[in-house]
Amino acid sequence: MDRVFVYGTSVEGENFTDRVKETKRLKLDFENGINVILISPRRIGKSSIVKKVKQEITNPAIKVVFMDIYDCRSEYDFYNRFASTILKETATKTEQILDNIKRFLVRLTPKIAFSPEPMSELSFSLGLTPQNYQPEEILQLPEMIAKEQGVHLVVCIDEFQQIGEFGDSLAVQKRLRGIWQHQRNVSYCLFGSKKHLMTKLFQNRRMPFYQFGETMFLDKIPTADWIAYICSRFEKQGKHISEEMAQSICETVENNSSYVQQFAWNVFAETEHEATAEAFANGLEALMAQCRGLFEQQIQGLTSYQLNFIRALCDGVHSDFGSKAVLENYNLGTKSNISRIKTALRDRELIDITREGIYLEDPVFRMWFTRLEAGR
């Protein structure tokens, strides 16, 4: 299906926008065995660019493996996902998967399910536990398979920040780094949606993964590229949108990739032939309505101090929160309270703390919260 605009999932094909420079560099890293860490705010397109590069690798001596560990809650959850994905994506048929399980995980009797649908993937559960396999054995699996097949493996792990949530996380990180840094036939691309946790894992000198590889910070796609993309998608479907309105879509959501696609789709859905100011307004209202449930959940349980801090950010205050004027104007409590507020809001992924100041991470959340306050 040719979707006009795509949001809420990684994008492919014609829906992938720009990223020419980043794509070229990431592909070069993959082809030369360089470990890569991708860091950026949410909804900027990390998963999309990794999948795009995976598709562009045509050298048969390089295999790219992609896994998402978002729902892994423990160390052995991760090992089971890690091993099963490696086994699936380095084999071309079911018999090869089963053969690799027998050869590399000899002490296992996996549970295997065959679907009656011919195009469905083989489903199997390895059942890796501390009783049958040590972590070091599992983490060496890609190196062993790569050596035997005479290929270089690139293992891409999405939502890698989940590692930091495991019990005894520091020990797990040390274990992974200790094994992976000595592998010669495998490189890793690690990325995730929680910027502050990824930064903590890879930018802190005291953490095991410090300087594990090249760090790439993905910036927002430039407005000019978005304008060309939005206009072309409208035209392809026999509709028209002005460059000025396409620019307004981008600026309203601050070039946040997912929101640009979502907002543009809403305007497209409201457009009969040519996008009008009414279509733009209705599209924005639809966007706010679509996000309202999530935003209500995000502020649920926030203290009055935390809500007041968000109010200050919406009013354009981004620094000097400990000053007497800001403390009194926004009722933030004592100066010592500011650090606790910032930590709580950062952990909820509501704010981004930068050298320039503190900002709300989500531009649509800011619009919604401002409206909410105006309606009180």
mmCIF file of C-alpha atoms in Angstrom:
data_model
loop_
_atom_site.group_PDB
_atom_site.id
_atom_site.type_symbol
_atom_site.label_atom_id
_atom_site.label_comp_id
_atom_site.label_asym_id
_atom_site.label_seq_id
_atom_site.Cartn_x
_atom_site.Cartn_y
_atom_site.Cartn_z
ATOM 1 C CA MET A 1 0.000 0.000 0.000
ATOM 2 C CA ASP A 2 1.306 3.443 -0.967
ATOM 3 C CA ARG A 3 0.630 5.557 2.096
ATOM 4 C CA VAL A 4 0.595 9.322 1.546
ATOM 5 C CA PHE A 5 2.051 10.213 4.956
ATOM 6 C CA VAL A 6 3.349 7.827 7.607
ATOM 7 C CA TYR A 7 3.569 8.372 11.360
ATOM 8 C CA GLY A 8 3.614 6.210 14.473
ATOM 9 C CA THR A 9 5.942 3.721 12.793
ATOM 10 C CA SER A 10 9.244 3.705 10.937
ATOM 11 C CA VAL A 11 9.037 4.990 7.370
ATOM 12 C CA GLU A 12 10.362 3.402 4.209
ATOM 13 C CA GLY A 13 10.601 4.036 0.474
ATOM 14 C CA GLU A 14 9.091 7.278 -0.786
ATOM 15 C CA ASN A 15 7.988 8.195 2.737
ATOM 16 C CA PHE A 16 11.601 8.469 3.855
ATOM 17 C CA THR A 17 12.621 12.132 3.720
ATOM 18 C CA ASP A 18 16.098 13.602 3.187
ATOM 19 C CA ARG A 19 18.803 12.297 5.603
ATOM 20 C CA VAL A 20 21.164 11.990 2.628
ATOM 21 C CA LYS A 21 24.290 12.938 4.579
ATOM 22 C CA GLU A 22 23.428 10.837 7.645
ATOM 23 C CA THR A 23 22.414 7.846 5.515
ATOM 24 C CA LYS A 24 25.690 7.963 3.602
ATOM 25 C CA ARG A 25 27.751 8.135 6.812
ATOM 26 C CA LEU A 26 25.827 5.365 8.572
ATOM 27 C CA LYS A 27 26.130 3.108 5.522
ATOM 28 C CA LEU A 28 29.881 3.760 5.453
ATOM 29 C CA ASP A 29 30.112 2.847 9.155
ATOM 30 C CA PHE A 30 28.183 -0.384 8.591
ATOM 31 C CA GLU A 31 30.384 -1.338 5.656
ATOM 32 C CA ASN A 32 33.572 -0.714 7.627
ATOM 33 C CA GLY A 33 32.640 -2.366 10.916
ATOM 34 C CA ILE A 34 32.352 0.810 13.002
ATOM 35 C CA ASN A 35 30.215 0.714 16.146
ATOM 36 C CA VAL A 36 27.611 3.496 16.058
ATOM 37 C CA ILE A 37 25.461 5.121 18.729
ATOM 38 C CA LEU A 38 22.496 7.164 17.487
ATOM 39 C CA ILE A 39 21.188 9.845 19.847
ATOM 40 C CA SER A 40 18.355 12.279 19.193
ATOM 41 C CA PRO A 41 15.004 13.386 20.618
ATOM 42 C CA ARG A 42 11.966 11.167 20.172
ATOM 43 C CA ARG A 43 10.141 10.905 16.857
ATOM 44 C CA ILE A 44 13.069 12.151 14.785
ATOM 45 C CA GLY A 45 13.516 8.970 12.733
ATOM 46 C CA LYS A 46 16.317 6.860 14.210
ATOM 47 C CA SER A 47 14.647 3.529 13.430
ATOM 48 C CA SER A 48 13.767 4.689 9.916
ATOM 49 C CA ILE A 49 17.305 5.639 8.960
ATOM 50 C CA VAL A 50 18.736 2.377 10.329
ATOM 51 C CA LYS A 51 16.194 0.318 8.362
ATOM 52 C CA LYS A 52 16.874 2.371 5.242
ATOM 53 C CA VAL A 53 20.619 1.705 5.490
ATOM 54 C CA LYS A 54 19.913 -1.975 6.108
ATOM 55 C CA GLN A 55 17.997 -2.089 2.812
ATOM 56 C CA GLU A 56 20.808 -0.281 0.977
ATOM 57 C CA ILE A 57 23.521 -2.748 2.005
ATOM 58 C CA THR A 58 23.953 -4.938 -1.084
ATOM 59 C CA ASN A 59 27.328 -6.487 -0.285
ATOM 60 C CA PRO A 60 26.625 -10.199 0.439
ATOM 61 C CA ALA A 61 29.588 -10.226 2.828
ATOM 62 C CA ILE A 62 27.700 -7.875 5.169
ATOM 63 C CA LYS A 63 24.522 -8.875 6.988
ATOM 64 C CA VAL A 64 22.510 -6.392 9.018
ATOM 65 C CA VAL A 65 20.390 -7.652 11.912
ATOM 66 C CA PHE A 66 17.675 -5.450 13.433
ATOM 67 C CA MET A 67 15.979 -6.020 16.797
ATOM 68 C CA ASP A 68 13.778 -3.987 19.140
ATOM 69 C CA ILE A 69 14.164 -4.687 22.867
ATOM 70 C CA TYR A 70 11.485 -2.259 24.116
ATOM 71 C CA ASP A 71 9.540 -5.009 25.890
ATOM 72 C CA CYS A 72 12.589 -6.712 27.428
ATOM 73 C CA ARG A 73 12.361 -6.319 31.197
ATOM 74 C CA SER A 74 15.283 -8.395 32.395
ATOM 75 C CA GLU A 75 18.753 -9.528 31.401
ATOM 76 C CA TYR A 76 17.564 -12.912 30.130
ATOM 77 C CA ASP A 77 14.623 -11.366 28.300
ATOM 78 C CA PHE A 78 17.290 -9.520 26.353
ATOM 79 C CA TYR A 79 19.428 -12.613 25.777
ATOM 80 C CA ASN A 80 16.450 -14.554 24.405
ATOM 81 C CA ARG A 81 15.539 -11.702 22.036
ATOM 82 C CA PHE A 82 19.192 -11.245 21.076
ATOM 83 C CA ALA A 83 19.812 -14.925 20.272
ATOM 84 C CA SER A 84 16.498 -15.591 18.488
ATOM 85 C CA THR A 85 16.883 -12.513 16.258
ATOM 86 C CA ILE A 86 20.480 -13.367 15.370
ATOM 87 C CA LEU A 87 19.448 -16.917 14.462
ATOM 88 C CA LYS A 88 16.486 -15.794 12.336
ATOM 89 C CA GLU A 89 18.171 -12.998 10.421
ATOM 90 C CA THR A 90 21.363 -14.873 9.580
ATOM 91 C CA ALA A 91 19.491 -17.793 8.020
ATOM 92 C CA THR A 92 17.724 -17.974 4.684
ATOM 93 C CA LYS A 93 15.395 -20.861 5.455
ATOM 94 C CA THR A 94 13.856 -22.704 8.388
ATOM 95 C CA GLU A 95 16.177 -25.685 8.129
ATOM 96 C CA GLN A 96 19.204 -23.419 8.513
ATOM 97 C CA ILE A 97 17.744 -21.801 11.645
ATOM 98 C CA LEU A 98 17.142 -25.191 13.237
ATOM 99 C CA ASP A 99 20.589 -26.385 12.228
ATOM 100 C CA ASN A 100 22.222 -23.291 13.796
ATOM 101 C CA ILE A 101 20.291 -23.827 17.030
ATOM 102 C CA LYS A 102 21.570 -27.407 17.205
ATOM 103 C CA ARG A 103 25.138 -26.359 16.438
ATOM 104 C CA PHE A 104 25.561 -23.193 18.500
ATOM 105 C CA LEU A 105 23.087 -23.775 21.337
ATOM 106 C CA VAL A 106 23.527 -27.494 21.780
ATOM 107 C CA ARG A 107 22.043 -27.678 25.267
ATOM 108 C CA LEU A 108 18.656 -26.292 24.206
ATOM 109 C CA THR A 109 15.439 -27.918 23.071
ATOM 110 C CA PRO A 110 13.529 -24.924 21.699
ATOM 111 C CA LYS A 111 9.748 -24.772 21.390
ATOM 112 C CA ILE A 112 8.956 -24.354 17.723
ATOM 113 C CA ALA A 113 5.632 -23.345 16.167
ATOM 114 C CA PHE A 114 4.892 -23.649 12.439
ATOM 115 C CA SER A 115 2.161 -21.441 11.012
ATOM 116 C CA PRO A 116 -0.204 -22.846 8.361
ATOM 117 C CA GLU A 117 0.308 -19.603 6.424
ATOM 118 C CA PRO A 118 3.159 -20.092 3.925
ATOM 119 C CA MET A 119 4.414 -16.498 4.239
ATOM 120 C CA SER A 120 4.456 -16.427 8.048
ATOM 121 C CA GLU A 121 7.728 -16.456 9.947
ATOM 122 C CA LEU A 122 8.863 -19.430 11.971
ATOM 123 C CA SER A 123 8.035 -18.875 15.630
ATOM 124 C CA PHE A 124 10.262 -20.355 18.290
ATOM 125 C CA SER A 125 11.124 -19.887 21.936
ATOM 126 C CA LEU A 126 14.676 -20.648 23.026
ATOM 127 C CA GLY A 127 14.107 -20.696 26.760
ATOM 128 C CA LEU A 128 17.543 -19.354 27.678
ATOM 129 C CA THR A 129 18.026 -19.232 31.445
ATOM 130 C CA PRO A 130 20.993 -18.892 33.831
ATOM 131 C CA GLN A 131 20.725 -22.651 34.379
ATOM 132 C CA ASN A 132 21.363 -23.660 30.776
ATOM 133 C CA TYR A 133 23.526 -20.862 29.330
ATOM 134 C CA GLN A 134 25.922 -18.274 30.650
ATOM 135 C CA PRO A 135 25.636 -14.714 29.263
ATOM 136 C CA GLU A 136 29.088 -14.853 27.708
ATOM 137 C CA GLU A 137 28.086 -17.841 25.561
ATOM 138 C CA ILE A 138 24.983 -16.062 24.263
ATOM 139 C CA LEU A 139 26.791 -12.791 23.545
ATOM 140 C CA GLN A 140 29.372 -14.646 21.446
ATOM 141 C CA LEU A 141 26.670 -16.123 19.178
ATOM 142 C CA PRO A 142 26.878 -13.455 16.422
ATOM 143 C CA GLU A 143 30.676 -13.708 16.334
ATOM 144 C CA MET A 144 30.520 -17.498 15.933
ATOM 145 C CA ILE A 145 27.904 -17.339 13.175
ATOM 146 C CA ALA A 146 29.720 -14.523 11.358
ATOM 147 C CA LYS A 147 32.981 -16.498 11.375
ATOM 148 C CA GLU A 148 31.348 -19.637 10.043
ATOM 149 C CA GLN A 149 29.444 -17.821 7.290
ATOM 150 C CA GLY A 150 32.440 -15.677 6.349
ATOM 151 C CA VAL A 151 30.475 -12.441 6.738
ATOM 152 C CA HIS A 152 30.503 -9.318 8.845
ATOM 153 C CA LEU A 153 27.415 -8.879 11.017
ATOM 154 C CA VAL A 154 25.998 -5.474 11.958
ATOM 155 C CA VAL A 155 23.704 -5.899 14.951
ATOM 156 C CA CYS A 156 21.250 -2.992 15.331
ATOM 157 C CA ILE A 157 19.465 -2.738 18.679
ATOM 158 C CA ASP A 158 16.540 -0.335 19.054
ATOM 159 C CA GLU A 159 15.424 0.950 22.478
ATOM 160 C CA PHE A 160 18.837 0.069 23.874
ATOM 161 C CA GLN A 161 18.210 2.287 26.899
ATOM 162 C CA GLN A 162 16.150 -0.617 28.317
ATOM 163 C CA ILE A 163 19.484 -2.137 29.368
ATOM 164 C CA GLY A 164 19.696 0.626 31.972
ATOM 165 C CA GLU A 165 16.415 -0.532 33.544
ATOM 166 C CA PHE A 166 17.537 -4.107 34.226
ATOM 167 C CA GLY A 167 18.351 -5.326 37.706
ATOM 168 C CA ASP A 168 22.084 -4.868 38.386
ATOM 169 C CA SER A 169 22.229 -2.910 35.142
ATOM 170 C CA LEU A 170 25.829 -1.817 35.587
ATOM 171 C CA ALA A 171 27.010 -5.421 35.714
ATOM 172 C CA VAL A 172 25.013 -6.215 32.568
ATOM 173 C CA GLN A 173 26.547 -3.260 30.726
ATOM 174 C CA LYS A 174 30.047 -4.310 31.756
ATOM 175 C CA ARG A 175 29.344 -7.843 30.547
ATOM 176 C CA LEU A 176 28.082 -6.682 27.138
ATOM 177 C CA ARG A 177 30.934 -4.235 26.616
ATOM 178 C CA GLY A 178 33.513 -6.759 27.754
ATOM 179 C CA ILE A 179 32.400 -9.292 25.124
ATOM 180 C CA TRP A 180 31.434 -7.020 22.243
ATOM 181 C CA GLN A 181 34.588 -4.894 22.205
ATOM 182 C CA HIS A 182 36.730 -7.947 21.352
ATOM 183 C CA GLN A 183 34.588 -9.225 18.470
ATOM 184 C CA ARG A 184 36.209 -8.802 15.075
ATOM 185 C CA ASN A 185 33.416 -9.982 12.791
ATOM 186 C CA VAL A 186 30.562 -8.079 14.407
ATOM 187 C CA SER A 187 29.801 -4.386 14.898
ATOM 188 C CA TYR A 188 26.880 -2.754 16.684
ATOM 189 C CA CYS A 189 24.477 0.097 16.092
ATOM 190 C CA LEU A 190 22.776 1.072 19.357
ATOM 191 C CA PHE A 191 19.963 3.595 19.617
ATOM 192 C CA GLY A 192 16.808 4.383 21.557
ATOM 193 C CA SER A 193 13.932 6.792 22.084
ATOM 194 C CA LYS A 194 14.893 8.154 25.518
ATOM 195 C CA LYS A 195 17.568 10.725 24.829
ATOM 196 C CA HIS A 196 18.612 11.432 28.427
ATOM 197 C CA LEU A 197 19.030 7.723 29.228
ATOM 198 C CA MET A 198 20.999 7.080 26.034
ATOM 199 C CA THR A 199 23.198 10.073 26.828
ATOM 200 C CA LYS A 200 23.786 8.721 30.326
ATOM 201 C CA LEU A 201 24.783 5.293 28.981
ATOM 202 C CA PHE A 202 27.188 6.541 26.318
ATOM 203 C CA GLN A 203 28.371 10.040 27.270
ATOM 204 C CA ASN A 204 29.237 9.440 30.936
ATOM 205 C CA ARG A 205 32.921 8.640 31.474
ATOM 206 C CA ARG A 206 32.078 6.325 34.372
ATOM 207 C CA MET A 207 29.744 4.103 32.334
ATOM 208 C CA PRO A 208 30.939 0.899 30.600
ATOM 209 C CA PHE A 209 29.777 1.970 27.117
ATOM 210 C CA TYR A 210 31.634 5.290 27.152
ATOM 211 C CA GLN A 211 33.448 5.706 23.798
ATOM 212 C CA PHE A 212 32.146 2.363 22.553
ATOM 213 C CA GLY A 213 31.857 3.757 19.031
ATOM 214 C CA GLU A 214 31.034 6.727 16.866
ATOM 215 C CA THR A 215 28.220 8.866 18.260
ATOM 216 C CA MET A 216 25.827 10.362 15.721
ATOM 217 C CA PHE A 217 23.404 13.063 16.826
ATOM 218 C CA LEU A 218 20.441 13.193 14.458
ATOM 219 C CA ASP A 219 19.203 16.731 13.882
ATOM 220 C CA LYS A 220 15.762 17.687 12.642
ATOM 221 C CA ILE A 221 15.169 17.533 8.898
ATOM 222 C CA PRO A 222 15.453 21.056 7.388
ATOM 223 C CA THR A 223 12.221 22.875 6.536
ATOM 224 C CA ALA A 224 13.117 23.184 2.845
ATOM 225 C CA ASP A 225 13.319 19.401 2.507
ATOM 226 C CA TRP A 226 10.018 18.944 4.312
ATOM 227 C CA ILE A 227 8.301 21.511 2.065
ATOM 228 C CA ALA A 228 9.367 19.682 -1.079
ATOM 229 C CA TYR A 229 8.261 16.367 0.405
ATOM 230 C CA ILE A 230 4.829 17.559 1.583
ATOM 231 C CA CYS A 231 4.027 19.325 -1.678
ATOM 232 C CA SER A 232 5.060 16.312 -3.750
ATOM 233 C CA ARG A 233 2.912 13.929 -1.693
ATOM 234 C CA PHE A 234 -0.142 16.153 -2.182
ATOM 235 C CA GLU A 235 0.518 16.493 -5.921
ATOM 236 C CA LYS A 236 0.920 12.738 -6.364
ATOM 237 C CA GLN A 237 -2.633 12.284 -5.085
ATOM 238 C CA GLY A 238 -4.084 15.017 -7.301
ATOM 239 C CA LYS A 239 -4.245 17.652 -4.560
ATOM 240 C CA HIS A 240 -2.342 20.882 -3.994
ATOM 241 C CA ILE A 241 -0.833 22.601 -0.990
ATOM 242 C CA SER A 242 1.111 25.855 -1.136
ATOM 243 C CA GLU A 243 4.741 25.971 -0.074
ATOM 244 C CA GLU A 244 3.758 28.565 2.538
ATOM 245 C CA MET A 245 1.246 26.224 4.152
ATOM 246 C CA ALA A 246 3.677 23.303 4.032
ATOM 247 C CA GLN A 247 6.174 25.545 5.800
ATOM 248 C CA SER A 248 3.579 26.442 8.434
ATOM 249 C CA ILE A 249 2.968 22.739 9.098
ATOM 250 C CA CYS A 250 6.680 22.263 9.757
ATOM 251 C CA GLU A 251 7.076 25.359 11.910
ATOM 252 C CA THR A 252 3.999 24.603 14.003
ATOM 253 C CA VAL A 253 5.452 21.256 15.126
ATOM 254 C CA GLU A 254 9.079 22.444 15.036
ATOM 255 C CA ASN A 255 10.099 19.979 12.304
ATOM 256 C CA ASN A 256 9.447 16.975 14.530
ATOM 257 C CA SER A 257 9.435 14.209 11.909
ATOM 258 C CA SER A 258 6.524 12.156 13.204
ATOM 259 C CA TYR A 259 4.368 15.211 13.892
ATOM 260 C CA VAL A 260 5.100 16.707 10.455
ATOM 261 C CA GLN A 261 3.829 13.513 8.842
ATOM 262 C CA GLN A 262 0.800 13.308 11.148
ATOM 263 C CA PHE A 263 -0.160 16.973 10.781
ATOM 264 C CA ALA A 264 0.337 16.868 7.006
ATOM 265 C CA TRP A 265 -1.893 13.791 6.804
ATOM 266 C CA ASN A 266 -4.623 15.551 8.795
ATOM 267 C CA VAL A 267 -4.514 18.536 6.440
ATOM 268 C CA PHE A 268 -4.517 16.176 3.446
ATOM 269 C CA ALA A 269 -7.604 14.416 4.821
ATOM 270 C CA GLU A 270 -9.377 17.780 5.139
ATOM 271 C CA THR A 271 -8.466 18.814 1.579
ATOM 272 C CA GLU A 272 -10.758 18.273 -1.396
ATOM 273 C CA HIS A 273 -8.582 19.805 -4.105
ATOM 274 C CA GLU A 274 -6.470 22.612 -2.630
ATOM 275 C CA ALA A 275 -5.444 22.933 1.022
ATOM 276 C CA THR A 276 -7.120 25.931 2.625
ATOM 277 C CA ALA A 277 -6.725 27.808 5.892
ATOM 278 C CA GLU A 278 -9.770 25.911 7.137
ATOM 279 C CA ALA A 279 -8.150 22.572 6.275
ATOM 280 C CA PHE A 280 -5.013 23.673 8.119
ATOM 281 C CA ALA A 281 -6.993 24.673 11.221
ATOM 282 C CA ASN A 282 -9.035 21.470 11.184
ATOM 283 C CA GLY A 283 -5.874 19.429 10.728
ATOM 284 C CA LEU A 284 -4.309 21.066 13.763
ATOM 285 C CA GLU A 285 -7.435 20.445 15.848
ATOM 286 C CA ALA A 286 -7.356 16.804 14.789
ATOM 287 C CA LEU A 287 -3.701 16.549 15.826
ATOM 288 C CA MET A 288 -4.462 17.975 19.266
ATOM 289 C CA ALA A 289 -7.394 15.608 19.711
ATOM 290 C CA GLN A 290 -5.306 12.607 18.630
ATOM 291 C CA CYS A 291 -2.632 13.424 21.224
ATOM 292 C CA ARG A 292 -4.889 14.507 24.086
ATOM 293 C CA GLY A 293 -5.176 11.088 25.734
ATOM 294 C CA LEU A 294 -1.396 10.651 25.865
ATOM 295 C CA PHE A 295 -0.837 14.160 27.213
ATOM 296 C CA GLU A 296 -3.474 13.738 29.913
ATOM 297 C CA GLN A 297 -1.721 10.561 30.982
ATOM 298 C CA GLN A 298 1.664 12.326 31.030
ATOM 299 C CA ILE A 299 0.571 15.036 33.466
ATOM 300 C CA GLN A 300 -1.419 12.677 35.676
ATOM 301 C CA GLY A 301 0.178 12.549 39.096
ATOM 302 C CA LEU A 302 2.389 15.615 38.618
ATOM 303 C CA THR A 303 2.741 17.822 41.678
ATOM 304 C CA SER A 304 1.624 21.447 41.669
ATOM 305 C CA TYR A 305 5.298 22.477 41.635
ATOM 306 C CA GLN A 306 5.967 20.355 38.556
ATOM 307 C CA LEU A 307 2.912 21.728 36.764
ATOM 308 C CA ASN A 308 3.997 25.256 37.657
ATOM 309 C CA PHE A 309 7.428 24.533 36.190
ATOM 310 C CA ILE A 310 5.783 23.480 32.920
ATOM 311 C CA ARG A 311 3.750 26.696 32.977
ATOM 312 C CA ALA A 312 6.971 28.669 33.246
ATOM 313 C CA LEU A 313 8.439 26.821 30.251
ATOM 314 C CA CYS A 314 5.291 27.529 28.224
ATOM 315 C CA ASP A 315 5.667 31.211 29.099
ATOM 316 C CA GLY A 316 9.193 31.262 27.676
ATOM 317 C CA VAL A 317 11.200 30.874 30.878
ATOM 318 C CA HIS A 318 14.102 28.503 30.177
ATOM 319 C CA SER A 319 16.750 29.424 32.765
ATOM 320 C CA ASP A 320 17.316 31.149 36.138
ATOM 321 C CA PHE A 321 14.623 29.062 37.806
ATOM 322 C CA GLY A 322 16.319 29.603 41.153
ATOM 323 C CA SER A 323 15.956 33.367 40.959
ATOM 324 C CA LYS A 324 13.605 35.018 43.412
ATOM 325 C CA ALA A 325 11.402 36.421 40.646
ATOM 326 C CA VAL A 326 10.827 33.058 38.911
ATOM 327 C CA LEU A 327 10.357 31.185 42.181
ATOM 328 C CA GLU A 328 7.706 33.639 43.333
ATOM 329 C CA ASN A 329 5.979 34.251 39.990
ATOM 330 C CA TYR A 330 5.456 30.551 39.371
ATOM 331 C CA ASN A 331 5.269 29.243 42.949
ATOM 332 C CA LEU A 332 8.093 26.736 42.576
ATOM 333 C CA GLY A 333 8.892 26.449 46.260
ATOM 334 C CA THR A 334 12.448 26.819 47.458
ATOM 335 C CA LYS A 335 15.566 27.019 45.295
ATOM 336 C CA SER A 336 16.566 23.495 46.401
ATOM 337 C CA ASN A 337 13.262 22.201 45.030
ATOM 338 C CA ILE A 338 14.219 23.037 41.429
ATOM 339 C CA SER A 339 16.626 20.112 41.073
ATOM 340 C CA ARG A 340 13.961 17.615 42.167
ATOM 341 C CA ILE A 341 11.428 19.111 39.761
ATOM 342 C CA LYS A 342 13.846 18.916 36.832
ATOM 343 C CA THR A 343 14.762 15.301 37.588
ATOM 344 C CA ALA A 344 11.129 14.230 37.853
ATOM 345 C CA LEU A 345 10.105 15.913 34.596
ATOM 346 C CA ARG A 346 13.166 14.661 32.736
ATOM 347 C CA ASP A 347 12.474 11.095 33.871
ATOM 348 C CA ARG A 348 8.964 11.447 32.455
ATOM 349 C CA GLU A 349 10.530 12.627 29.188
ATOM 350 C CA LEU A 350 8.694 15.928 29.358
ATOM 351 C CA ILE A 351 11.721 18.230 29.331
ATOM 352 C CA ASP A 352 15.059 18.417 27.592
ATOM 353 C CA ILE A 353 17.919 19.909 29.600
ATOM 354 C CA THR A 354 20.515 21.537 27.322
ATOM 355 C CA ARG A 355 23.369 23.998 27.686
ATOM 356 C CA GLU A 356 21.107 26.737 26.347
ATOM 357 C CA GLY A 357 18.365 26.065 28.871
ATOM 358 C CA ILE A 358 15.444 23.785 29.672
ATOM 359 C CA TYR A 359 12.729 23.154 27.100
ATOM 360 C CA LEU A 360 9.649 21.009 26.700
ATOM 361 C CA GLU A 361 10.570 18.055 24.496
ATOM 362 C CA ASP A 362 7.230 17.887 22.710
ATOM 363 C CA PRO A 363 6.035 20.956 20.743
ATOM 364 C CA VAL A 364 2.472 19.635 20.471
ATOM 365 C CA PHE A 365 2.368 18.979 24.204
ATOM 366 C CA ARG A 366 3.353 22.601 24.761
ATOM 367 C CA MET A 367 0.492 23.816 22.555
ATOM 368 C CA TRP A 368 -1.957 21.485 24.271
ATOM 369 C CA PHE A 369 -0.837 22.479 27.779
ATOM 370 C CA THR A 370 -1.022 26.177 26.913
ATOM 371 C CA ARG A 371 -4.572 25.707 25.677
ATOM 372 C CA LEU A 372 -5.444 23.722 28.778
ATOM 373 C CA GLU A 373 -4.218 26.540 31.005
ATOM 374 C CA ALA A 374 -6.019 29.208 28.951
ATOM 375 C CA GLY A 375 -9.288 27.331 29.375
ATOM 376 C CA ARG A 376 -9.092 27.205 33.164
#
